[in-house]
Coordinates of C-alpha atoms in Angstrom, one line a residue:
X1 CA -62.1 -31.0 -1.6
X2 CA -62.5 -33.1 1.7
X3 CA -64.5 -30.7 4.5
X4 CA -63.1 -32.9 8.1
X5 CA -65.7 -31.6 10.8
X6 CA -63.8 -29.5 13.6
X7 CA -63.8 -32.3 16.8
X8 CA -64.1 -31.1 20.3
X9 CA -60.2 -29.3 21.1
X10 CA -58.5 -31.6 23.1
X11 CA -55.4 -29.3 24.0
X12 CA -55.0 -28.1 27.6
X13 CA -53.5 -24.5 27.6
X14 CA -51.5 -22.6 29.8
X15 CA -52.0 -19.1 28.3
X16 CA -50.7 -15.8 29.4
X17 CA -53.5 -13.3 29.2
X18 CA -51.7 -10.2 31.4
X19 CA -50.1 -7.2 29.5
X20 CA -46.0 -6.9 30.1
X21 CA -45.2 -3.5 31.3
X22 CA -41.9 -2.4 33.1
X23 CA -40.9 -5.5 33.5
X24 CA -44.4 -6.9 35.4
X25 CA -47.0 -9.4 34.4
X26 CA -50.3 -6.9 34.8
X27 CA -53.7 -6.7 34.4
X28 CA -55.0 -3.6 32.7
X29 CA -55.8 -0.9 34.7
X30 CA -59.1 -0.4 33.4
X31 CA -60.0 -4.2 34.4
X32 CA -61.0 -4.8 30.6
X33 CA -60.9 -8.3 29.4
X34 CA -61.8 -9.8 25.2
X35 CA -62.6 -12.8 24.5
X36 CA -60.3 -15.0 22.5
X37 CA -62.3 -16.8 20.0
X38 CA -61.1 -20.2 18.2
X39 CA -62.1 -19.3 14.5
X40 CA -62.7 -22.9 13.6
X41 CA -65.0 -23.7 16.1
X42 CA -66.3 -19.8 17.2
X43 CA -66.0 -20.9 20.7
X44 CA -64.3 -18.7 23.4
X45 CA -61.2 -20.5 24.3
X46 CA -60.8 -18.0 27.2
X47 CA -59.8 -14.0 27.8
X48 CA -57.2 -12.1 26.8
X49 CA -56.4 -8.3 29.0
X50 CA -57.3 -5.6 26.9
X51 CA -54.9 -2.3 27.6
X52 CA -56.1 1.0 28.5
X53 CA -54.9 4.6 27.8
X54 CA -52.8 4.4 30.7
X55 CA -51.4 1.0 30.5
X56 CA -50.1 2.1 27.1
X57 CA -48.7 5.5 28.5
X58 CA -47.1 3.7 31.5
X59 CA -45.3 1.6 28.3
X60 CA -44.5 4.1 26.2
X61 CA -42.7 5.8 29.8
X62 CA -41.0 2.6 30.6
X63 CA -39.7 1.9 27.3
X64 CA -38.5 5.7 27.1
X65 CA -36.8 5.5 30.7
X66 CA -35.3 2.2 30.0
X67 CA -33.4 3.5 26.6
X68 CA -32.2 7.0 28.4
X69 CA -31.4 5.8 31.4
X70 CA -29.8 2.3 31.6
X71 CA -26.8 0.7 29.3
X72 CA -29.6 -1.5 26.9
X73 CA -28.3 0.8 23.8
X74 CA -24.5 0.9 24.3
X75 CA -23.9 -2.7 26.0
X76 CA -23.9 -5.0 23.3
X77 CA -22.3 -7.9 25.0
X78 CA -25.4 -7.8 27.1
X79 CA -27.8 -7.5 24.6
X80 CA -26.4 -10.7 23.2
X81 CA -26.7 -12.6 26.2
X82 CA -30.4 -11.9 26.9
X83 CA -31.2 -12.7 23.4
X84 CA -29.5 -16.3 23.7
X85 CA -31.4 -16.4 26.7
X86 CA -34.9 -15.3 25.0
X87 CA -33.8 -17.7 22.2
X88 CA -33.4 -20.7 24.0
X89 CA -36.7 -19.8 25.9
X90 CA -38.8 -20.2 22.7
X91 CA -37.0 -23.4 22.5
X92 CA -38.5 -24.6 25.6
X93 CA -41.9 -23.5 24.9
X94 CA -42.5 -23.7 21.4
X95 CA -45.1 -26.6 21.9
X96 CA -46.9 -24.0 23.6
X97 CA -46.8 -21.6 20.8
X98 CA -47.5 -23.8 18.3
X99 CA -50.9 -25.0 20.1
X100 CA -51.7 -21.3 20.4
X101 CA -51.1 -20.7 17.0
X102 CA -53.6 -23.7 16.2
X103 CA -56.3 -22.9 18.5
X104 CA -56.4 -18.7 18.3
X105 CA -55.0 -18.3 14.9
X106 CA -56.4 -21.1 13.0
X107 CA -53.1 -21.9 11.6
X108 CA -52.8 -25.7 10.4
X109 CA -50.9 -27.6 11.9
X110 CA -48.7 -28.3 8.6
X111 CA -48.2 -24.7 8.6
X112 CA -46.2 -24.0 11.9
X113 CA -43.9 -27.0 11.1
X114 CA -42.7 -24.2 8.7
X115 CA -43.3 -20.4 8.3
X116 CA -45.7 -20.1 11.4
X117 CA -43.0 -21.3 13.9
X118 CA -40.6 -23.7 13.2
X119 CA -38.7 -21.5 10.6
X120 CA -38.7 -18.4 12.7
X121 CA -38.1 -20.5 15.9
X122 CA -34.7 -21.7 14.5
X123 CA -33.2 -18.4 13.6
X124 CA -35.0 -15.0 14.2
X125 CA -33.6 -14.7 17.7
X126 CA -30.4 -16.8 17.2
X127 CA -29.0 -14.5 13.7
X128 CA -29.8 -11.3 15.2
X129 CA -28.3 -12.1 18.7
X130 CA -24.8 -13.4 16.5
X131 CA -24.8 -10.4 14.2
X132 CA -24.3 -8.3 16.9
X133 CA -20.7 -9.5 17.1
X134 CA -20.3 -9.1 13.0
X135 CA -22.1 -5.7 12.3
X136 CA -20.3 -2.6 11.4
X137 CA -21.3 -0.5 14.4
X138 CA -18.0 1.7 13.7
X139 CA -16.8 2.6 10.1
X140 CA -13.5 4.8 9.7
X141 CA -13.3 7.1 6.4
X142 CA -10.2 8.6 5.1
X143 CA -8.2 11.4 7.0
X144 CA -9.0 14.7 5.2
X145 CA -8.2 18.5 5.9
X146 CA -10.2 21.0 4.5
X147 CA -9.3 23.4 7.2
X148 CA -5.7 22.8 6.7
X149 CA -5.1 20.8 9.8
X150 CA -5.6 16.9 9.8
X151 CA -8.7 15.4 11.1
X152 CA -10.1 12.0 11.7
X153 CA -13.1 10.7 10.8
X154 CA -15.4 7.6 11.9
X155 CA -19.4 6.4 11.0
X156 CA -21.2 5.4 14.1
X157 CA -24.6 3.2 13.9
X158 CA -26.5 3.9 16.9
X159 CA -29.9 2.6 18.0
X160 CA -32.7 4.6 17.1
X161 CA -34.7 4.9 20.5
X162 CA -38.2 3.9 21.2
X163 CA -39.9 1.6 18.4
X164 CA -43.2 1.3 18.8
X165 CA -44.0 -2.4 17.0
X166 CA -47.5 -2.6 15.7
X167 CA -47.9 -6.4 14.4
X168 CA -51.4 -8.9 12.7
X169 CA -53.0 -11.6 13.3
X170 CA -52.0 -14.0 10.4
X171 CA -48.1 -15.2 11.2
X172 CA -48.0 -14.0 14.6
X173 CA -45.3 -15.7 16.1
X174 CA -43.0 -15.1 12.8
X175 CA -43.6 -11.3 12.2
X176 CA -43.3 -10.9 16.5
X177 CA -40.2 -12.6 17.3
X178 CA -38.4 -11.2 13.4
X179 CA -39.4 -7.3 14.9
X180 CA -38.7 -7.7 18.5
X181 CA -35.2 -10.0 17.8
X182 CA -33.4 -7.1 15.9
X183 CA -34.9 -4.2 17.4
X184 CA -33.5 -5.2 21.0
X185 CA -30.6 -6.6 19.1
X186 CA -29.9 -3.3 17.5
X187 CA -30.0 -1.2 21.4
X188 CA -33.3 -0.4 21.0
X189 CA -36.8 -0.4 23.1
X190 CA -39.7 -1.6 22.6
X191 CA -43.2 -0.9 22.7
X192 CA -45.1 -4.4 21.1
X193 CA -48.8 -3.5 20.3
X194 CA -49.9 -6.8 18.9
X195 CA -53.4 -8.1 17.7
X196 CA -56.1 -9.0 19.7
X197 CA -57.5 -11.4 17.2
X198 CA -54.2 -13.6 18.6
X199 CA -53.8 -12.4 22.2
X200 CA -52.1 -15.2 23.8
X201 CA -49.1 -15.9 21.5
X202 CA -48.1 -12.7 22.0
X203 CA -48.3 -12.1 25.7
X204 CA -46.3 -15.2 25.9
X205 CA -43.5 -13.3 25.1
X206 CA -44.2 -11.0 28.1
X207 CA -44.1 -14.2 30.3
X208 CA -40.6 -15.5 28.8
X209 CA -38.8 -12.3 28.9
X210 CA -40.1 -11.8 32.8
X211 CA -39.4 -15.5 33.9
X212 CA -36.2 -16.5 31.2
X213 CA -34.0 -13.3 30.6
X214 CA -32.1 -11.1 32.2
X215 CA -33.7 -8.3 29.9
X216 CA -34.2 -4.9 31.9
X217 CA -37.9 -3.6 32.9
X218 CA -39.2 -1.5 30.4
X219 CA -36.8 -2.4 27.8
X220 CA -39.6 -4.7 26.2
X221 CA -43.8 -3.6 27.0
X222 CA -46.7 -5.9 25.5
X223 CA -50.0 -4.0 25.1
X224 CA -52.7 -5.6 23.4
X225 CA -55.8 -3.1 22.8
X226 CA -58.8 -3.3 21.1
X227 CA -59.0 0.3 21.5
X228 CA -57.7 2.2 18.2
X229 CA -57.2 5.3 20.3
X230 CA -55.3 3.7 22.8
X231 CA -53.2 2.2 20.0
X232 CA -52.7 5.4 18.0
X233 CA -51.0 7.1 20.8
X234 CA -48.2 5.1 19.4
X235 CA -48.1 7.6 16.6
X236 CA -48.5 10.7 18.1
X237 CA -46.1 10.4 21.0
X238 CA -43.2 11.9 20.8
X239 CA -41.3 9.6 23.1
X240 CA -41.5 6.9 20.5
X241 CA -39.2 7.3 18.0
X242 CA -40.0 4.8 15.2
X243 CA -43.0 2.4 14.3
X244 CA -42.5 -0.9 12.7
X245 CA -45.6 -1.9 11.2
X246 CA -46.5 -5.3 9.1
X247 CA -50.2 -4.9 8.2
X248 CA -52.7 -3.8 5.6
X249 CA -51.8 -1.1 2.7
X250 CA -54.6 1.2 4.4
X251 CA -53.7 1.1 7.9
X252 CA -49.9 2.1 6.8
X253 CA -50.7 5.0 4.6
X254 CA -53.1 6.0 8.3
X255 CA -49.6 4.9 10.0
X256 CA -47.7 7.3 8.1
X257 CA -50.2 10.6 8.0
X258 CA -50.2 10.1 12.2
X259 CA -46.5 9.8 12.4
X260 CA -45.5 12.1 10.3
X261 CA -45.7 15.0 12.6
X262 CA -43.6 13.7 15.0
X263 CA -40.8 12.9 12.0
X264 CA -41.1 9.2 13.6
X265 CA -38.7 6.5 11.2
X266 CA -41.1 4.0 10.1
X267 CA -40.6 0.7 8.3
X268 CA -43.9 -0.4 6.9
X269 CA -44.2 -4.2 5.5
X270 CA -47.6 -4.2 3.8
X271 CA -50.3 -5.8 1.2
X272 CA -49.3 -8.1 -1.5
X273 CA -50.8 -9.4 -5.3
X274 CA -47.9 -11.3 -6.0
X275 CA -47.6 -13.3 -9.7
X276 CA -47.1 -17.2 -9.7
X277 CA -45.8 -17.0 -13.7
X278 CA -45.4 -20.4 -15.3
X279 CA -43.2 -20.1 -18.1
X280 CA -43.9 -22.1 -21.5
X281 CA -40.7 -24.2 -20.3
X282 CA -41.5 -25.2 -16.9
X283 CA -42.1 -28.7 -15.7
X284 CA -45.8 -28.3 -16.0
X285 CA -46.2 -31.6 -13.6
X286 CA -44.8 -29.6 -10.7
X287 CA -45.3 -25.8 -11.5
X288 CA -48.9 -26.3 -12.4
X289 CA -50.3 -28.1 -8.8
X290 CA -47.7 -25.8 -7.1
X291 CA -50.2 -22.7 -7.4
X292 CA -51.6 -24.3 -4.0
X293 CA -48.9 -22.9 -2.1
X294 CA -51.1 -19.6 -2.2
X295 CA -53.7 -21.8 0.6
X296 CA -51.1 -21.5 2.8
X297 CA -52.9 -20.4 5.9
X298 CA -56.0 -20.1 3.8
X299 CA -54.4 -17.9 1.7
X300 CA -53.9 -15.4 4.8
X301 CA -50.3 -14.3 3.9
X302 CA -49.3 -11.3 2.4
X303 CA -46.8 -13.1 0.3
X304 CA -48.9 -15.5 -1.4
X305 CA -48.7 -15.6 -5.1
X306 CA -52.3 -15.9 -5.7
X307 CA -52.5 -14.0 -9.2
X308 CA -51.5 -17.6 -11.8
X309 CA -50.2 -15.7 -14.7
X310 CA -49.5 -18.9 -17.7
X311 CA -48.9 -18.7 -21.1
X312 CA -52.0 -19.2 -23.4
X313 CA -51.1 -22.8 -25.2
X314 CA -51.1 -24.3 -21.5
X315 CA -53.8 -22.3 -20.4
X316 CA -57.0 -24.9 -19.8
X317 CA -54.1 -27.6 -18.8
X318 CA -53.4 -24.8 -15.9
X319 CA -57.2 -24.4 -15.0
X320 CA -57.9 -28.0 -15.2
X321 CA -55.2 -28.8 -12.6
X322 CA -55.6 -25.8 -10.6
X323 CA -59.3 -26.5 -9.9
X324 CA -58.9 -30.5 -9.6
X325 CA -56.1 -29.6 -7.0
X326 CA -57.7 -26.6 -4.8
X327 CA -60.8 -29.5 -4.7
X328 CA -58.9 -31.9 -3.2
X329 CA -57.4 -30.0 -0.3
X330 CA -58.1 -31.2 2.3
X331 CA -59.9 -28.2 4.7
X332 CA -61.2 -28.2 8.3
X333 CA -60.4 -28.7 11.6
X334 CA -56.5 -27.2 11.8
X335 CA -55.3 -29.3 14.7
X336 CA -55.9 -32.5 11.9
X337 CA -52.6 -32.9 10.2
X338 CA -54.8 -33.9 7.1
X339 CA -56.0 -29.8 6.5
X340 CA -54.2 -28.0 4.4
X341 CA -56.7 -25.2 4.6
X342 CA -58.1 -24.2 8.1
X343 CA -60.7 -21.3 9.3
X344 CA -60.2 -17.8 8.5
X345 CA -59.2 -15.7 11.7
X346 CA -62.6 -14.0 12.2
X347 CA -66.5 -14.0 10.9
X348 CA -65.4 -10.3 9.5
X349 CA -62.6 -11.4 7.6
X350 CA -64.8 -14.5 6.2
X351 CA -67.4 -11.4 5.0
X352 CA -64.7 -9.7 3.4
X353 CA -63.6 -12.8 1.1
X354 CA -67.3 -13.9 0.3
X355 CA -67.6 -10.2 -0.8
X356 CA -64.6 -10.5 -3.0
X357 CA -65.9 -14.2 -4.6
X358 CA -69.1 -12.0 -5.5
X359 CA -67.1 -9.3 -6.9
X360 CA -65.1 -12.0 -8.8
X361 CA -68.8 -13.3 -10.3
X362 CA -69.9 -10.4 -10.6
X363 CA -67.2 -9.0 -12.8
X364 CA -67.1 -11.8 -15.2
X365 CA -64.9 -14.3 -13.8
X366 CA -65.9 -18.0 -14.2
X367 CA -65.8 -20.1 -10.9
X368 CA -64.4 -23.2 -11.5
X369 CA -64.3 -24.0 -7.9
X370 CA -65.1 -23.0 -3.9
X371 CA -66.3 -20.1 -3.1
X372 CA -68.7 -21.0 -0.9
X373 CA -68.3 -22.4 2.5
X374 CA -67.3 -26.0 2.7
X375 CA -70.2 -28.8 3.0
X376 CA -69.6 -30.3 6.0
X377 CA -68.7 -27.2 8.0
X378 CA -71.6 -25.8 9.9
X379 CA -69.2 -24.1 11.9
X380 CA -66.4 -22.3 11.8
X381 CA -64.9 -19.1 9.5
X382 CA -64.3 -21.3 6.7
X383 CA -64.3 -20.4 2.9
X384 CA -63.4 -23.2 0.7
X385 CA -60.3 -23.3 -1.7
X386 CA -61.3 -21.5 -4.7
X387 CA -60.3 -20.7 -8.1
X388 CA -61.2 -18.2 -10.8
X389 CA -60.5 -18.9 -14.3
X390 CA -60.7 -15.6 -17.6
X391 CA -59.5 -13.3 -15.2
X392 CA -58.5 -10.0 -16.9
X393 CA -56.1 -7.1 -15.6
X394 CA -59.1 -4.6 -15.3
X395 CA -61.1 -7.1 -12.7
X396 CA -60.7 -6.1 -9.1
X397 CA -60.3 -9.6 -8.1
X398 CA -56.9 -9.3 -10.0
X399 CA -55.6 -6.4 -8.6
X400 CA -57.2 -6.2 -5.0
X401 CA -55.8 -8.2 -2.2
X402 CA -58.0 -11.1 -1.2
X403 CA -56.7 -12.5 1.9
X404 CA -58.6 -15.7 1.5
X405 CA -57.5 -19.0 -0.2
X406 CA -58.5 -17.7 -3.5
X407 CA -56.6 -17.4 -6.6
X408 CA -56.9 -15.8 -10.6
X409 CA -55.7 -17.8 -13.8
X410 CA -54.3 -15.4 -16.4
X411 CA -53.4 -16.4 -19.6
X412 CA -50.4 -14.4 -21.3
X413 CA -48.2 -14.3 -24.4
X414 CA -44.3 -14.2 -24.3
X415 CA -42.5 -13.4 -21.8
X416 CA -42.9 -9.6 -21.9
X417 CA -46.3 -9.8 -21.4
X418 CA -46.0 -12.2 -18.0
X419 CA -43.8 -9.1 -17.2
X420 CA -46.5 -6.9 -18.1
X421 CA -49.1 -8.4 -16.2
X422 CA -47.1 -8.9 -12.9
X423 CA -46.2 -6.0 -12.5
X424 CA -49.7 -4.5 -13.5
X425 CA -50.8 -3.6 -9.9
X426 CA -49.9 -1.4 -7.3
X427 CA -48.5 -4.2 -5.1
X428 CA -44.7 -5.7 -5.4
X429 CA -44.3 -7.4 -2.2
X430 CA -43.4 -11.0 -3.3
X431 CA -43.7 -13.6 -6.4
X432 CA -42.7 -16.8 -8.1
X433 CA -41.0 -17.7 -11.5
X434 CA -41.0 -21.5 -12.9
X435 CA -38.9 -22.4 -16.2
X436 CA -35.6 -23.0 -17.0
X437 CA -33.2 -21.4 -14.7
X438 CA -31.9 -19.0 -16.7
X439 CA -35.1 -17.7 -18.3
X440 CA -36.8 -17.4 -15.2
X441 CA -33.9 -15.7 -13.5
X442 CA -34.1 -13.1 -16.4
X443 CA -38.2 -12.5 -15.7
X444 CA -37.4 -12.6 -12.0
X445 CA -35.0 -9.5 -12.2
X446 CA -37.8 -7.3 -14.3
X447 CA -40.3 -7.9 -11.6
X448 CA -40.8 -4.6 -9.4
X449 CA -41.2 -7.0 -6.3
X450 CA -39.4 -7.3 -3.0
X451 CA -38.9 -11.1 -3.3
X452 CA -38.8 -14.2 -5.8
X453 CA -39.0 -17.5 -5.6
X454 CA -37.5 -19.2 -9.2
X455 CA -38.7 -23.3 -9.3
X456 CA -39.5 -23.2 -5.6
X457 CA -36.4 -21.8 -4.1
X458 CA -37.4 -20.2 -0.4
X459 CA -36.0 -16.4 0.0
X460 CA -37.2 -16.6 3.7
X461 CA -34.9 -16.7 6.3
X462 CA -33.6 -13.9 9.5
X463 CA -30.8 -13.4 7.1
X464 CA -32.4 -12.6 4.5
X465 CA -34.1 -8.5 3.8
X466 CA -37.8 -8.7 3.6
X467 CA -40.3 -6.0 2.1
X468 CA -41.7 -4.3 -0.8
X469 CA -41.5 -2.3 -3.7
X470 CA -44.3 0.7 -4.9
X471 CA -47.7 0.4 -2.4
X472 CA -46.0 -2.7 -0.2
X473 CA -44.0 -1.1 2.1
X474 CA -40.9 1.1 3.0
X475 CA -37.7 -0.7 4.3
X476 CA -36.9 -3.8 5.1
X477 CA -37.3 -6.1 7.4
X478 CA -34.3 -9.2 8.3
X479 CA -30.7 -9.6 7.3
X480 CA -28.5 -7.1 7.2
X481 CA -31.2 -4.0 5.6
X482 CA -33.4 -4.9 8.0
X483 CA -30.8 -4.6 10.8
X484 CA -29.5 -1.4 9.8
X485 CA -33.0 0.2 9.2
X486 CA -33.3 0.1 13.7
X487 CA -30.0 1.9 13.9
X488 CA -29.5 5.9 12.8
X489 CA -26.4 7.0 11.6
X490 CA -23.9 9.8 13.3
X491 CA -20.6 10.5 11.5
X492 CA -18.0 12.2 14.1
X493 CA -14.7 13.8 13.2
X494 CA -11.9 14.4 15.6
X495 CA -8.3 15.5 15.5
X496 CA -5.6 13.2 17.2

């Protein structure tokens, strides 16, 4: 591995710290600022406002008015020109939010010329704005007449109301602009309540829509709070109407117990263990290094595939190049297009990946690399790339999600045993499949997961549904699933 020390950020920002509420740029009522800390230096890059009780219930008001009171929900024509408006915004600014991304999130710079911007920038806004035009909002059934007199009958898909859209700090940008695209695409308001580990990014948006768009006040709020009880009136309230959440397991099983008195729709897009399964077939020269996709971010992705499930004749092949690889990446400073692997977000989520490498020992793992901090690195949230070889189905480490750039080698026999061992946790949010095409299309469909990725094909995309099976989630997010899942459903009949 090759630690680069973090230099001295060289970037001059333009951030938005205010809240968006009603269609202003405001500071919080309470005057409460946080700090917004660069994880790979622990400096304070600058403030971020931090929303009070009543910010959020001026946002949940202006969000409710705007829905009941204005044309958002019914004029679709509308709804598609603000969104090619809002689209072509990012456009514009997307040096910003990449920058941002860098400096508040940690993310390296490799990483937002793909999932952390560039993907999302191309399409999140721009597919959901088009679908509008090719969605089913009207589906006729047959004529019937059970009374004995003729009698139409149509589906309607209407939007749902007031979502309240709770989102993290690891792919800010992507999992903002994939829930706020098709829930205002859809006729619906929004309430964004986005982490305060990554402030600015998301405010941004605020800033856009108020300057770029022609989108009404209160159709779209931004309240950042470190306060959970200012953030949990999102649940309670019966104004809001939904909550779409992408987060931890734990805080969506919370999300669900708060919600559920008010009967609120909620699509929850949670934790992951995905399997990277090598098949005894598989070009060993590129499935075997590939397991280094799970650093992506620093292994801060819900998606990852960080459990290495291979069979047992290319078992020590698979830990030889998995350790000589996770020691080479390069790791540091994120703005350095040589790091693969940059900071974690925050000295607490550093704690809770060092305490998952002692499990790991602890447990009777072996270490064949990391799991330590980087030499080199005085400063910094940095863990380095690490691997854990004899990992067994019983180990925490196997079935507990890191969230860290660490992964588990697995060996396995036949392919009913790879199927086994995949789906041996209470995750199924994601994985991968390498071998010949046929075979590992035939594992891929026995996987209780949301995704795959056979050989290195990429499922991501707007168009494409996105979520999880068993303790990963309800719904889906993107494509058409997702797009329906902000809509309800009303089926009218009438006589001519």
């Amino acid at each position: 591995m090759t630690a680069v020390p973090v230099a001295a950020p060289a970037v001059q920002f333009n951030p938005e710290s205010r809240l968006y509420i009603d269609g202003e740029l405001r500071e919080s009522t309470s005057g409460a600022t946080v700090d917004n800390v660069n994880p790979a230096t622990e400096e304070i890059l600058g403030v971020a406002t931090d929303a009070s009780g009543e910010d959020m219930e001026k946002a949940i008001a202006a969000a409710r008015r705007a829905f009941d009171t204005t044309d958002w929900a019914t004029n679709r024509d509308f709804r598609q020109h603000c969104l090619r408006q809002l689209h072509e915004a990012v456009q514009k600014d997307k040096e910003n939010f990449r920058a941002e991304l860098v400096a508040e999130a940690g993310a390296p710079l490799s990483s937002t010329y793909i999932a952390q911007l560039d993907w999302p920038a191309a399409d999140a806004i721009r597919w959901p704005a088009e679908f509008i035009s090719e969605f089913q909002w009207e589906r006729p059934l047959p004529q019937d007449a059970k009374l004995g007199i003729p009698y139409n009958r149509v589906v309607v898909k209407e939007p749902v109301g007031v979502i309240a859209a709770i989102t993290p700090w690891n792919f800010p940008f992507e999992i903002i602009s994939n829930k706020l695209s098709q829930i205002l695409a859809t006729g619906n308001t929004v309430v964004l309540k986005p982490a305060m580990e990554t402030p600015w990014g998301a405010l941004r948006w605020g800033r856009l829509i108020a300057q770029e768009t022609d989108i009404p006040a209160g159709v779209v709020n931004i309240v950042p709070a470190t306060d959970l009880e200012v953030s949990s009136r999102l649940l309670a309230d019966p104004r809001v109407d939904m909550v779409s959440f992408t987060g931890s397991t734990m805080v969506g099983e919370l999300i669900r117990e708060k919600s559920a008195k008010t009967m609120k729709r909620t699509l929850l897009e949670l934790g992951g263990k995905s399997a990277y399964i090598v098949l005894d077939d598989a070009d060993m020269s590129v499935a075997l290094p590939g397991c280094m996709g799970a650093l992506i971010h620093s292994g801060q992705g819900c998606a990852l595939a960080t459990r290495v499930l291979v069979p047992r004749s290319h078992y020590e092949q698979a830990v030889e190049v998995a350790t000589a690889t996770f020691g080479a990446v390069g790791c540091g400073d994120p703005a350095d297009p040589v790091n693969f692997c940059g900071p974690l977000v925050s000295a607490k989520q550093r704690g809770r990946v060092m305490e998952y490498i002692e499990i790991g020992k602890s447990e009777g793992a072996r270490l064949t690399t990391g799991g330590a901090a980087p030499k080199g690195l005085d400063r910094g949230y940095f863990v380095a790339p690490t691997v854990f070889a004899d990992v067994t189905p019983d180990m925490r480490i196997f079935q507990e999600e890191i969230f860290g750039p660490v992964i588990t080698i697995t060996p396995y026999d036949g392919d009913d045993e790879a199927v086994e061992l995949a789906n041996a946790t209470t995750y199924g949010l994601a994985g991968a499949v390498h071998g010949s095409n046929d075979r590992a299309m035939a594992v891929a469909r026995r996987l209780r997961t949301g995704a795959v990725m056979i050989n290195s094909g990429m499922y991501y995309g707007a168009d494409a549904p996105f979520g999880g099976y068993k303790m990963s989630g309800v719904g889906r997010q993107n494509g058409l699933e997702g797009f329906e899942t902000y809509t309800e459903t009303k089926t009218i009949a009438y006589s001519d």
